[in-house]
Every structure is written in structure tokens, then in C-alpha cells.
Short mmCIF file of C-alpha atoms in Angstrom, two decimals:
data_model
loop_
_atom_site.label_atom_id
_atom_site.label_comp_id
_atom_site.label_asym_id
_atom_site.label_seq_id
_atom_site.Cartn_x
_atom_site.Cartn_y
_atom_site.Cartn_z
CA MET A 1 -72.19 -29.68 -30.46
CA ALA A 2 -74.94 -32.09 -31.50
CA LYS A 3 -76.55 -33.91 -28.60
CA THR A 4 -76.91 -37.24 -30.43
CA SER A 5 -74.16 -39.66 -31.36
CA ALA A 6 -75.84 -41.19 -34.42
CA LYS A 7 -74.57 -39.91 -37.74
CA PRO A 8 -77.30 -37.83 -39.42
CA ARG A 9 -77.87 -37.92 -43.16
CA VAL A 10 -77.79 -34.11 -43.40
CA SER A 11 -76.08 -31.41 -41.38
CA VAL A 12 -78.08 -28.20 -41.58
CA ILE A 13 -75.85 -25.20 -40.95
CA VAL A 14 -77.67 -22.02 -39.95
CA PRO A 15 -75.25 -19.09 -39.87
CA ASN A 16 -76.81 -16.08 -38.18
CA TYR A 17 -76.02 -12.48 -37.45
CA ASN A 18 -78.83 -10.23 -36.19
CA HIS A 19 -81.66 -11.99 -38.04
CA GLU A 20 -83.98 -12.18 -35.06
CA PRO A 21 -87.04 -11.06 -37.11
CA PHE A 22 -86.63 -14.04 -39.48
CA LEU A 23 -84.99 -16.68 -37.32
CA ARG A 24 -88.02 -18.33 -35.70
CA ALA A 25 -89.69 -18.90 -39.09
CA ARG A 26 -86.41 -20.22 -40.52
CA LEU A 27 -85.85 -22.72 -37.74
CA GLN A 28 -89.50 -23.77 -37.79
CA SER A 29 -89.22 -24.44 -41.53
CA ILE A 30 -86.17 -26.63 -40.93
CA PHE A 31 -87.77 -28.66 -38.14
CA ALA A 32 -90.93 -29.06 -40.28
CA GLN A 33 -89.03 -30.91 -43.03
CA THR A 34 -90.53 -34.23 -44.12
CA LEU A 35 -87.03 -35.74 -44.14
CA THR A 36 -86.09 -35.69 -40.48
CA ASP A 37 -82.67 -37.38 -40.47
CA PHE A 38 -80.65 -34.22 -39.84
CA GLU A 39 -78.77 -32.21 -37.27
CA VAL A 40 -79.02 -28.43 -37.01
CA ILE A 41 -75.88 -26.46 -36.26
CA TYR A 42 -76.92 -22.91 -35.40
CA LEU A 43 -73.92 -20.60 -35.57
CA ASP A 44 -74.38 -17.17 -34.08
CA ASP A 45 -71.77 -14.63 -35.18
CA ALA A 46 -71.96 -12.42 -32.07
CA SER A 47 -75.44 -11.05 -32.72
CA THR A 48 -76.45 -7.94 -30.82
CA ASP A 49 -80.20 -8.58 -31.11
CA ASN A 50 -82.25 -11.33 -29.44
CA SER A 51 -81.38 -14.02 -31.98
CA ASN A 52 -79.94 -16.37 -29.40
CA GLU A 53 -83.06 -16.20 -27.27
CA VAL A 54 -85.10 -17.21 -30.33
CA ALA A 55 -82.68 -20.02 -31.14
CA GLN A 56 -82.82 -21.24 -27.54
CA GLU A 57 -86.51 -22.06 -28.09
CA PHE A 58 -85.35 -25.01 -30.23
CA SER A 59 -82.75 -26.32 -27.80
CA ASN A 60 -85.01 -29.13 -26.51
CA ASP A 61 -84.68 -30.92 -29.84
CA PRO A 62 -81.70 -33.31 -29.60
CA ARG A 63 -80.82 -32.56 -33.23
CA PHE A 64 -80.11 -28.89 -32.39
CA ALA A 65 -76.75 -27.42 -31.39
CA LEU A 66 -76.21 -23.75 -30.59
CA VAL A 67 -72.69 -22.43 -31.20
CA LYS A 68 -72.00 -18.81 -30.29
CA SER A 69 -69.04 -16.68 -31.31
CA SER A 70 -67.86 -14.02 -28.88
CA THR A 71 -66.70 -11.71 -31.68
CA ASN A 72 -68.18 -11.09 -35.11
CA SER A 73 -66.19 -12.61 -37.96
CA GLY A 74 -67.37 -10.01 -40.46
CA ASN A 75 -67.67 -12.71 -43.11
CA PRO A 76 -70.46 -15.28 -43.59
CA PHE A 77 -68.04 -17.73 -45.22
CA VAL A 78 -66.14 -18.01 -41.95
CA GLN A 79 -69.37 -19.31 -40.41
CA TRP A 80 -70.01 -21.64 -43.36
CA ASN A 81 -66.54 -23.17 -42.96
CA LYS A 82 -66.97 -23.46 -39.21
CA GLY A 83 -70.29 -25.24 -39.72
CA VAL A 84 -68.84 -27.67 -42.25
CA SER A 85 -66.00 -28.48 -39.84
CA LEU A 86 -68.57 -29.33 -37.13
CA ALA A 87 -70.92 -31.25 -39.45
CA LYS A 88 -71.43 -34.96 -38.90
CA GLY A 89 -73.82 -35.59 -41.78
CA ASP A 90 -73.14 -37.12 -45.19
CA LEU A 91 -74.63 -34.00 -46.79
CA VAL A 92 -74.60 -30.31 -45.83
CA TRP A 93 -77.37 -27.75 -46.24
CA ILE A 94 -76.35 -24.13 -45.70
CA ALA A 95 -79.67 -22.70 -44.51
CA GLU A 96 -79.27 -18.94 -44.26
CA SER A 97 -81.05 -17.53 -41.22
CA ASP A 98 -83.21 -15.00 -43.08
CA ASP A 99 -84.96 -17.50 -45.37
CA ARG A 100 -87.56 -20.28 -45.15
CA ALA A 101 -88.04 -23.63 -46.87
CA GLU A 102 -91.04 -25.66 -47.95
CA ALA A 103 -91.44 -28.85 -45.93
CA GLN A 104 -90.44 -31.10 -48.85
CA LEU A 105 -87.27 -29.21 -49.81
CA LEU A 106 -84.75 -31.39 -48.02
CA ALA A 107 -86.40 -34.66 -49.09
CA GLY A 108 -86.43 -33.50 -52.70
CA LEU A 109 -82.81 -32.40 -52.73
CA VAL A 110 -81.58 -35.56 -51.02
CA ALA A 111 -83.56 -37.70 -53.46
CA ALA A 112 -82.02 -35.79 -56.37
CA LEU A 113 -78.53 -36.36 -54.98
CA ASP A 114 -79.25 -40.04 -54.35
CA ALA A 115 -80.44 -40.41 -57.96
CA GLU A 116 -77.22 -38.84 -59.28
CA PRO A 117 -74.35 -40.13 -57.11
CA GLN A 118 -71.76 -38.20 -59.10
CA ALA A 119 -73.47 -34.86 -58.43
CA ALA A 120 -71.54 -32.61 -56.09
CA PHE A 121 -74.46 -30.42 -55.00
CA ALA A 122 -78.17 -29.77 -55.45
CA TYR A 123 -80.00 -26.50 -55.12
CA CYS A 124 -83.41 -25.03 -55.50
#
């Protein structure tokens, strides 16, 4: 799991299955966020491509945890739930592995949630 003991503001859950072509850009876009108080929980659902080798490139960052499944769940929501159960942050961002985010995304969403404490979620 996460290599740090401090509680992060946000837990970024990255469920992945065979998204090697997109994964590097996705993880780079997460680590380039202007709000940096987060952990990344990369969940690999038994990929058969080189996704885990790509993910391993980010393993030197203490905010990164790589969690591999030995068998494919066949359902992305299984991975979402697994990520939420491992999350230490106050907030959760489900960051699908085949997408990217602008560097200000997380800061903007957290600010929106802070401004509206009764809000259950924010999206963009």
C-alpha cells in the first residue's frame, strides 16, 4: 500500500486493465497536478500487456502504490471498491487509466468541495 504514513487529502484510484498505450500519460498527468497532497493507488486487474512495467516507472514516488490482481475481475466497479477500501485520503478521485487531466483539475475540484461542504462529489 502507500509508502507514507501521513494522511493525504486525496486518494487517487487508478484502475487499469490493458491500457498500456495510455497509462504513462495518465500517470504523468496525475503527478503533474498543482495540488500535490495525494496518494496514488494503481490497481492492475491482471493486465496481459506491459501496463505494470509502465506503472513501475512511478514507483520511486512515495505517494504511489502498485496493487496487482492475479485474476481479472471482469468488472471495473470491483476495482473501484477495492481502491476505496484502500484509500487513506479525505477525498477520492477515480482516475480511469485511459484518460488524462489538466494540471489544475484536482486543485479546482477540491476547492469546489471545500466551498460547498455539503456536496457529496465534484466532477468535470
